Short mmCIF file of C-alpha atoms in Angstrom, two decimals:
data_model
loop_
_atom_site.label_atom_id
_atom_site.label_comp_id
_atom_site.label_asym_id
_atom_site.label_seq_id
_atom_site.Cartn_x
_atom_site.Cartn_y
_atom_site.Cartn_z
CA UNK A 239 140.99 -36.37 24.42
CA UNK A 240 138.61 -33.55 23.08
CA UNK A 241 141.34 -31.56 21.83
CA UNK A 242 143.13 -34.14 19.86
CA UNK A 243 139.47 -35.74 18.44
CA UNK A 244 138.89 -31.81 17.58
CA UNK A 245 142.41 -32.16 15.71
CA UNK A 246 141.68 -35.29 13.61
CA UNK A 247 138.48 -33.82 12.75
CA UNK A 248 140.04 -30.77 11.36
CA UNK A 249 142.88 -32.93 9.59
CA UNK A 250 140.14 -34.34 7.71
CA UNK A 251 138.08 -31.93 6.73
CA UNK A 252 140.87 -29.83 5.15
CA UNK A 253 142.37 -32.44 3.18
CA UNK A 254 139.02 -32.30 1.81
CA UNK A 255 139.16 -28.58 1.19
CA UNK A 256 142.63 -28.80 -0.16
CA UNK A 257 141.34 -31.80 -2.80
CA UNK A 258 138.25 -29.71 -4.21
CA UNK A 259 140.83 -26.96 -4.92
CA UNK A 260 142.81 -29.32 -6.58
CA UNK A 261 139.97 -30.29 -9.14
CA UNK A 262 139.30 -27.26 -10.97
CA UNK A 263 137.10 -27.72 -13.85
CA UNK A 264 139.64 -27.44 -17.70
CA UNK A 265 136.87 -24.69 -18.66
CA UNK A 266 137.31 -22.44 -15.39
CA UNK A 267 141.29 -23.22 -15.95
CA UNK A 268 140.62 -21.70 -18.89
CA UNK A 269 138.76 -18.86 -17.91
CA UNK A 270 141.16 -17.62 -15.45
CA UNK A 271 144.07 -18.20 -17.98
CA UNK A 272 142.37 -15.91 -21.11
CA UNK A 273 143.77 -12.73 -20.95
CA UNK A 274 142.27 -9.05 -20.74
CA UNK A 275 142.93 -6.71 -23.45
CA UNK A 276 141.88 -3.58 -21.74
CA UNK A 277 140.75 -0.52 -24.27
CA UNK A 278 140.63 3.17 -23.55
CA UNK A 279 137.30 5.35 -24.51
CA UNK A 280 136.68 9.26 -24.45
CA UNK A 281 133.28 10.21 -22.70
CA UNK A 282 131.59 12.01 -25.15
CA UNK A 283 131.75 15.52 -24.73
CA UNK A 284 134.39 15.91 -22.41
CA UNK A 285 138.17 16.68 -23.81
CA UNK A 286 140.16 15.10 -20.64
CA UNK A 287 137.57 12.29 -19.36
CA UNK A 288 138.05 8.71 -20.17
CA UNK A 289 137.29 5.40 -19.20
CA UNK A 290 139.17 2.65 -19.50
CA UNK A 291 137.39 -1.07 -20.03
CA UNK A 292 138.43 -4.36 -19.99
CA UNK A 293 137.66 -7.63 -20.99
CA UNK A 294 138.89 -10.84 -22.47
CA UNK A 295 138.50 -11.20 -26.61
CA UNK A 296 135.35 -13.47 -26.21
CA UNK A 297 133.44 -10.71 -24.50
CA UNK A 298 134.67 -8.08 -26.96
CA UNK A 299 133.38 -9.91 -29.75
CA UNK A 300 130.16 -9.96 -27.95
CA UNK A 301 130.43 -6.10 -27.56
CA UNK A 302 131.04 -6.04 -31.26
CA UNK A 303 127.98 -8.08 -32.53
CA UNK A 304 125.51 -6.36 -29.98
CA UNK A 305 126.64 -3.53 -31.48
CA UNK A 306 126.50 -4.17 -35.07
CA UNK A 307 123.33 -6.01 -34.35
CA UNK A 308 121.55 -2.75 -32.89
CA UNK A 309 123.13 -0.51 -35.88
CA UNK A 310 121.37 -2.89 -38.45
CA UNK A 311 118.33 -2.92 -36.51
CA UNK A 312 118.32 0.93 -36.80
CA UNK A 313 118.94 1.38 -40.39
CA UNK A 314 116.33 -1.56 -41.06
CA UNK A 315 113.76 0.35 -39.04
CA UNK A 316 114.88 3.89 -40.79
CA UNK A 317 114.70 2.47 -43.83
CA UNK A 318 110.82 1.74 -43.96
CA UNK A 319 107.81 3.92 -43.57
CA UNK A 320 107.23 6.97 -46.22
CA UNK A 321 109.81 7.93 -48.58
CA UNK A 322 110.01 11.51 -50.04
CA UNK A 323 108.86 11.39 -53.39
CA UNK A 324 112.02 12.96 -56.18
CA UNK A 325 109.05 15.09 -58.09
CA UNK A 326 106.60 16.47 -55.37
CA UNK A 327 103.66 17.91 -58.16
CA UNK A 328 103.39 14.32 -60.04
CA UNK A 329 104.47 11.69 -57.06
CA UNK A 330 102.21 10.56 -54.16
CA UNK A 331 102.41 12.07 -51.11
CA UNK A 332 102.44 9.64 -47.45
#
């Protein structure tokens, strides 16, 4: 009797399993579906070393704008402060 109530109860309960696998949300369909476009880079001072990195196109574009983002930041920050003055004797100096 205990073994075949211990049977039903597992019949059950992985039916249930087996129906949450079923319902996969569209966006992690999705997700698993986008493909990875994988990129070779040289380490930086090294002639034979490289790495190799991938990721899907939505998380190279976000490579890309953190990147341009912290280039503009640097050339806005490098472009204030004092400026060398063309004629030294007649211009102000910082």
């Amino acid at each position: 009797m205990k073994v075949g109530l211990f049977g039903a109860v597992m019949l059950l309960l992985s039916t249930g399993v087996m129906a949450q696998e079923a319902q996969t949300p569209p966006a992690e369909a999705d997700a698993k579906q986008e493909k990875k476009i994988c990129r070779t880079d040289r380490v930086t001072g090294s002639l034979t070393r490289s790495t190799r990195i991938c990721l899907t196109r939505a998380q190279w574009q976000e490579v890309h704008r953190r990147t341009k983002q912290g280039l503009d930041d640097t050339v806005r920050q490098a472009g204030g402060g004092c400026q060398a003055p063309s004629n030294v004797m007649k211009g102000s100096m910082c």
